[in-house]
PDB file of C-alpha atoms in Angstrom:
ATOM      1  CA  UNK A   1     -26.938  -3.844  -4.552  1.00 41.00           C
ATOM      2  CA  UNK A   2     -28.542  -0.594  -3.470  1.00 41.00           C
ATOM      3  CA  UNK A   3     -28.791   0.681  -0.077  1.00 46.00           C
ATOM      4  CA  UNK A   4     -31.842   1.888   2.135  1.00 47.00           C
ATOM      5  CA  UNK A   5     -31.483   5.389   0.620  1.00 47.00           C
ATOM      6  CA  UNK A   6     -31.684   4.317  -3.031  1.00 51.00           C
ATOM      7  CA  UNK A   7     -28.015   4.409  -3.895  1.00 49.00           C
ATOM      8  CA  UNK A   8     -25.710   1.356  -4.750  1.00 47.00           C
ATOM      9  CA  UNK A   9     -23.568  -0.428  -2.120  1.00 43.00           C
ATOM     10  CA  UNK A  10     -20.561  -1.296  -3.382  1.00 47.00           C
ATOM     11  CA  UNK A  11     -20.389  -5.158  -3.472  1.00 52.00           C
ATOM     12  CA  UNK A  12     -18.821  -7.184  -0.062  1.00 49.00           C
ATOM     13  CA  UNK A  13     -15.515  -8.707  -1.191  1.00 63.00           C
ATOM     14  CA  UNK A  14     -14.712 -11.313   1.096  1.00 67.00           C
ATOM     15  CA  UNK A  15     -10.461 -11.201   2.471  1.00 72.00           C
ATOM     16  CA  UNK A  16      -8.255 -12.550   0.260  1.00 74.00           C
ATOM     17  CA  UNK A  17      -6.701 -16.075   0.586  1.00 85.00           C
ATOM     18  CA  UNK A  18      -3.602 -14.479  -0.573  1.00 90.00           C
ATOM     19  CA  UNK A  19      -2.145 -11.672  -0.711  1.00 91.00           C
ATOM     20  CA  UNK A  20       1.129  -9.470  -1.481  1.00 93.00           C
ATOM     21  CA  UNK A  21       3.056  -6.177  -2.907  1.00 92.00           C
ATOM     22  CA  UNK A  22       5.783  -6.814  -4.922  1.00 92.00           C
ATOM     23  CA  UNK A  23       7.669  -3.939  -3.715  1.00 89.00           C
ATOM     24  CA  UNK A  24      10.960  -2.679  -4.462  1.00 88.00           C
ATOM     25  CA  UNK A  25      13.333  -3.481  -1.805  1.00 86.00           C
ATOM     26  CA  UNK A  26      15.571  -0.854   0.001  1.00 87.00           C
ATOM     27  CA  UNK A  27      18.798  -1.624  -1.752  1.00 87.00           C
ATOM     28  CA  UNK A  28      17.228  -0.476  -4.733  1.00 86.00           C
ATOM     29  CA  UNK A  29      16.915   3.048  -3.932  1.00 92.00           C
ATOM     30  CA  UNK A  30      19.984   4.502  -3.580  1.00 94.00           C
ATOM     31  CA  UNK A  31      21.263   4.003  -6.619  1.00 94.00           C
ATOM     32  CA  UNK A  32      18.835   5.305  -9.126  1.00 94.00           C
ATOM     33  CA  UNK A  33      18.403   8.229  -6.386  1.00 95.00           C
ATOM     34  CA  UNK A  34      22.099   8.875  -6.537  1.00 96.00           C
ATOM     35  CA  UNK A  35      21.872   8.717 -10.519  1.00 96.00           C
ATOM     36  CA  UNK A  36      18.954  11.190 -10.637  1.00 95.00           C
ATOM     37  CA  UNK A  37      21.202  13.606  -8.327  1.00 95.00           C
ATOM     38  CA  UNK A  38      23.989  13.173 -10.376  1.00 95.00           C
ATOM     39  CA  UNK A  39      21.525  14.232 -13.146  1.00 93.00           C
ATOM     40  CA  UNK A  40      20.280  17.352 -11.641  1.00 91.00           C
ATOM     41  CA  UNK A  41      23.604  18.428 -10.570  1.00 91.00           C
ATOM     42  CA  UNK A  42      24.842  17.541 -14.539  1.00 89.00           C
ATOM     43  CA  UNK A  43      21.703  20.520 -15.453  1.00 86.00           C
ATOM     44  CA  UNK A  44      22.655  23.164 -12.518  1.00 84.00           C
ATOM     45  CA  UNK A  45      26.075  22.947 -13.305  1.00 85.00           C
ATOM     46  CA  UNK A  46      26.740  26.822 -13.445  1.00 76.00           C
ATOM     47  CA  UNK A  47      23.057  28.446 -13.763  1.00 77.00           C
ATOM     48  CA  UNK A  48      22.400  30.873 -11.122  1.00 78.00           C
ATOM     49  CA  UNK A  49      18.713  31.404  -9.149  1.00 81.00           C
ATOM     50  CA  UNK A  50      15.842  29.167 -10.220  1.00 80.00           C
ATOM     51  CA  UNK A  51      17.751  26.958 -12.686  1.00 79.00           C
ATOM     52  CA  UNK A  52      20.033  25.872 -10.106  1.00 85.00           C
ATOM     53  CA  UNK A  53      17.793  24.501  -7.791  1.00 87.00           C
ATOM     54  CA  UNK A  54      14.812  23.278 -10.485  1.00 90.00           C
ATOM     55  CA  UNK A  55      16.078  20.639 -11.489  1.00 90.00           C
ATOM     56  CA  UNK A  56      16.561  18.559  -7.822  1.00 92.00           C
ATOM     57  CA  UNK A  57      13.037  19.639  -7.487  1.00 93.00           C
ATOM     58  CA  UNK A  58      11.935  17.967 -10.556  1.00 94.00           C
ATOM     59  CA  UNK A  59      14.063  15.189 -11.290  1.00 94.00           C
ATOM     60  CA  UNK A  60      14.500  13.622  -7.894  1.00 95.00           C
ATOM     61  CA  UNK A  61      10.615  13.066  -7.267  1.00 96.00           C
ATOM     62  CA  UNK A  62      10.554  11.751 -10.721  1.00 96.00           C
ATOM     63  CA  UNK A  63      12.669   9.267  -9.314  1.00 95.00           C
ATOM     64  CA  UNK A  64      11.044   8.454  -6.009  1.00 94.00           C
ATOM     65  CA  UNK A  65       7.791   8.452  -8.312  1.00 95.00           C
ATOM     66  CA  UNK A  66       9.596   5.619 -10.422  1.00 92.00           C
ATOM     67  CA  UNK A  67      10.629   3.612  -7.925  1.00 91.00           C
ATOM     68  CA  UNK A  68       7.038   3.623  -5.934  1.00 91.00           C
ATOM     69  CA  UNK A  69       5.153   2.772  -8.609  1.00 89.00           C
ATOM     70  CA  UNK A  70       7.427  -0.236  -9.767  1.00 85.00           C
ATOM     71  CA  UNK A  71       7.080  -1.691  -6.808  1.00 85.00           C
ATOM     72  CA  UNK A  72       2.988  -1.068  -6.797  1.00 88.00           C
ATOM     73  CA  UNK A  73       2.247  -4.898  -8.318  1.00 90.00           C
ATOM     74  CA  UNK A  74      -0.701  -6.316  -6.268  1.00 93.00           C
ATOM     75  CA  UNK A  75      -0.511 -10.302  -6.390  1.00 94.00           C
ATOM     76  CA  UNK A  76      -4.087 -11.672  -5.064  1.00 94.00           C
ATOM     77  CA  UNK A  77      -6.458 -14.378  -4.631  1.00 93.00           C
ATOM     78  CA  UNK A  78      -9.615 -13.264  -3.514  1.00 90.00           C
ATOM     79  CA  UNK A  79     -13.437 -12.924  -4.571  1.00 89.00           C
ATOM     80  CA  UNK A  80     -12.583 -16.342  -6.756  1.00 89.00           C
ATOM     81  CA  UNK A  81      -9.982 -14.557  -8.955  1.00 92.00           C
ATOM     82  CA  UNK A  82      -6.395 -14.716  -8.927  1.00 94.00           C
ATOM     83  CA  UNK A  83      -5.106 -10.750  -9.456  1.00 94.00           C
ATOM     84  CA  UNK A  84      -1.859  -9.606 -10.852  1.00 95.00           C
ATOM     85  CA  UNK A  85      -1.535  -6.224 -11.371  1.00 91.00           C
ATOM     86  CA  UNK A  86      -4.766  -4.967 -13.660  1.00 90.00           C
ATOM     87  CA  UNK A  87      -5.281  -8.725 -14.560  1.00 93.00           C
ATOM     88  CA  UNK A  88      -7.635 -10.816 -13.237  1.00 93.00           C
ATOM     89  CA  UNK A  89      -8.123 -14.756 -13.890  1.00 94.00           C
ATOM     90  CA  UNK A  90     -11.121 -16.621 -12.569  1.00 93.00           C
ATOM     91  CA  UNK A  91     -10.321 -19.513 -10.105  1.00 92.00           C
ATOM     92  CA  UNK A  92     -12.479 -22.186 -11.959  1.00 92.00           C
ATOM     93  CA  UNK A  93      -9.990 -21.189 -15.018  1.00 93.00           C
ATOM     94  CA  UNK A  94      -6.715 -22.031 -12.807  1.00 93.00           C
ATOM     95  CA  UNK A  95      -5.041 -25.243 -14.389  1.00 92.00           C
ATOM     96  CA  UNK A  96      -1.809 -26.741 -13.490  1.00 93.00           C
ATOM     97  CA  UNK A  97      -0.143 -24.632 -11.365  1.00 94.00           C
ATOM     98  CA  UNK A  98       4.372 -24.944 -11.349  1.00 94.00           C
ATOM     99  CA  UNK A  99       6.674 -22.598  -9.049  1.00 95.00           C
ATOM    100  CA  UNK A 100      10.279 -21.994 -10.120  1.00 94.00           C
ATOM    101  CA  UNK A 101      12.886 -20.837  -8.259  1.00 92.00           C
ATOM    102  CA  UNK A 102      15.519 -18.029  -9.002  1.00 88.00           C
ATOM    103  CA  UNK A 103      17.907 -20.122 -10.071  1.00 88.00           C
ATOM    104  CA  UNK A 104      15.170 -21.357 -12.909  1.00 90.00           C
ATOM    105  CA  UNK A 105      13.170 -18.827 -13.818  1.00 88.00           C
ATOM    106  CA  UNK A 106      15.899 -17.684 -16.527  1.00 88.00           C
ATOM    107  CA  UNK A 107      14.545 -21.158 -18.143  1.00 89.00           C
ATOM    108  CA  UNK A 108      11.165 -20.088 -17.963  1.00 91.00           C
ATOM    109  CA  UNK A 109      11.799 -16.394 -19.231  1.00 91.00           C
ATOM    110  CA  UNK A 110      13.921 -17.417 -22.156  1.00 89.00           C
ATOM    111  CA  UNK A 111      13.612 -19.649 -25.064  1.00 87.00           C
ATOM    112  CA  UNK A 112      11.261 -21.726 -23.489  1.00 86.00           C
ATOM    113  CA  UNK A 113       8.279 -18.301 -22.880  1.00 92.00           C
ATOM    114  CA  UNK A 114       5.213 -18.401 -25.095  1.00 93.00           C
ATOM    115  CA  UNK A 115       4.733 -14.936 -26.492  1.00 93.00           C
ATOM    116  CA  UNK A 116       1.291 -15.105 -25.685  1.00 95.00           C
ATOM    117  CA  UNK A 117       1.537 -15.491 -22.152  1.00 95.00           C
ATOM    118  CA  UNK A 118       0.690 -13.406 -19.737  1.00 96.00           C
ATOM    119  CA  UNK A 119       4.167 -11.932 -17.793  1.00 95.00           C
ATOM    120  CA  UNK A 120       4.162 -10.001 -14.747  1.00 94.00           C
ATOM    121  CA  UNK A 121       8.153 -10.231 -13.839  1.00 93.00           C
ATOM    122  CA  UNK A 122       9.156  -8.257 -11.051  1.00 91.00           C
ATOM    123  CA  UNK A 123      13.674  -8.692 -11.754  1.00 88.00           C
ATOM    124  CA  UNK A 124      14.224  -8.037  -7.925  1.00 89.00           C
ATOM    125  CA  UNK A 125      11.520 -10.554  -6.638  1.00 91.00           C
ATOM    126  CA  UNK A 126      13.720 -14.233  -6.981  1.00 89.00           C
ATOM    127  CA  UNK A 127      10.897 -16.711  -7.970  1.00 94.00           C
ATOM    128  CA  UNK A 128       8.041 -16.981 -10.423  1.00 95.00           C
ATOM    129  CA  UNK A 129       5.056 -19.476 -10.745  1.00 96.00           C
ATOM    130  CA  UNK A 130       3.287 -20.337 -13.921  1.00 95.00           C
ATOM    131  CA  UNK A 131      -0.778 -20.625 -13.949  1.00 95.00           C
ATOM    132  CA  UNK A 132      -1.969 -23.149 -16.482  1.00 95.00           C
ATOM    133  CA  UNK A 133      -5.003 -20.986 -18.225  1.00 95.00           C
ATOM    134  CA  UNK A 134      -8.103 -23.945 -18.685  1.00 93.00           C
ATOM    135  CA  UNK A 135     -10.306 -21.890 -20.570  1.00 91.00           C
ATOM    136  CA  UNK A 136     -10.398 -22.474 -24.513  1.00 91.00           C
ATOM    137  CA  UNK A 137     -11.885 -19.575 -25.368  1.00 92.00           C
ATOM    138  CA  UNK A 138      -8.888 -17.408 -24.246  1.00 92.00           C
ATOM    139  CA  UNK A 139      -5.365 -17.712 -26.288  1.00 94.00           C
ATOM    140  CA  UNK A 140      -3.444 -17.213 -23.115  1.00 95.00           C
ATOM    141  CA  UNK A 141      -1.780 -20.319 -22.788  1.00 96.00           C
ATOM    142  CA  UNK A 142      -0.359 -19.140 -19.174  1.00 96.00           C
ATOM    143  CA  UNK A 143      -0.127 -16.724 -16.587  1.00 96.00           C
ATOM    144  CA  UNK A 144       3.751 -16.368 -15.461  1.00 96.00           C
ATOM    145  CA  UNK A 145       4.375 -13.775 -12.845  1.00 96.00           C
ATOM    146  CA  UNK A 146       6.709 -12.982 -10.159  1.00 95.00           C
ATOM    147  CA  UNK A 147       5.882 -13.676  -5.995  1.00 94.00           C
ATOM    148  CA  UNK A 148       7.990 -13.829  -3.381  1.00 94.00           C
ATOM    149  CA  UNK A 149       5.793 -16.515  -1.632  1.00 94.00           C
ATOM    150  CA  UNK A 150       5.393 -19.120  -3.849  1.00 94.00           C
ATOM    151  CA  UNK A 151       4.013 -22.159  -2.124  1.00 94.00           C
ATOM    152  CA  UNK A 152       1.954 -20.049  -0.214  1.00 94.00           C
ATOM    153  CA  UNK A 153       0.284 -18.754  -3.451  1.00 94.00           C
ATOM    154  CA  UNK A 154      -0.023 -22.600  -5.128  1.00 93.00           C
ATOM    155  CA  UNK A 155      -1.592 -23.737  -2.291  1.00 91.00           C
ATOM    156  CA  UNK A 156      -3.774 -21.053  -1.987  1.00 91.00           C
ATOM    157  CA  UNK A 157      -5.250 -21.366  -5.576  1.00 90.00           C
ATOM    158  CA  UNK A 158      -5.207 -25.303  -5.572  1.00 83.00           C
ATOM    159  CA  UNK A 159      -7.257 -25.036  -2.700  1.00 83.00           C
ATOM    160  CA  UNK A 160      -9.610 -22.683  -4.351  1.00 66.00           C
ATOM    161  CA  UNK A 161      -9.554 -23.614  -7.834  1.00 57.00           C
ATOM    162  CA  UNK A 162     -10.439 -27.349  -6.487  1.00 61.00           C
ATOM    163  CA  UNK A 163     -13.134 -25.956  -4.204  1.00 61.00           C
TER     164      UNK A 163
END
């Protein structure tokens, strides 16, 4: 699309149907924080000036760095895709569509997972669904991924994959 003064528009997306952040939750923090003090104390142990103070500044953003970006996974269904992460399936591609809880998603994970399935598992989110993939020209058999609103997310893409 271009614009009145000869530039491109970038294209309307309409809202999503769904949408969430698998983020990390708050009990998760103070742990690896406390390890990556412990770690910067373990270097500063005796050094004098710079090199006792370097490594808190380095080594405990590190960790806040970690922990942000694990918890950056974008689960979506919008603009007739479902989105996980970088990956992006097309609605009209959406087969059968099976949530599992916590309790048997270590099942699902285990002997049972196709190594050529797509996994997005997120350990501190509890359930998982599995997306059927209906089109024969890729060899992903599935989509299995983590979401902390299952039903919500079934019904939203059997309601749009059926549409």
């Amino acid at each position: 699309m271009t614009d009145s003064s000869g530039g491109t528009r970038p294209e309307a997306t309409s809202p999503p149907t769904y949408s969430e952040r698998l983020h990390v939750t708050w009990y998760w923090w103070p742990l690896p924080l406390l390890a990556g003090a412990l770690l910067a104390a373990e270097v500063h142990m005796g050094y004098p000036g710079v090199r006792a103070w370097l490594p808190y500044v380095v080594v405990l953003p590190l960790v806040l760095a970690l922990l942000w970006r694990a918890g950056r996974t974008p689960v979506q269904v919008r603009d007739g895709k479902l989105l996980v992460a970088e990956a992006n399936l097309p609605l009209e591609h959406v087969g059968e569509v099976e949530v599992f809880d916590k309790d048997d998603k270590r099942q699902v994970l285990g002997r049972r997972l196709d190594p050529a399935a797509f996994v997005a598992h997120r350990g501190w989110v509890g359930p998982v669904v599995r997306v059927r993939v209906d089109d024969p020209a890729d060899p992903t058999p599935y989509w299995l991924f983590s979401t902390r609103h299952p039903e919500r997310l079934a019904a939203a893409l059997r309601a749009r994959a059926s549409a």
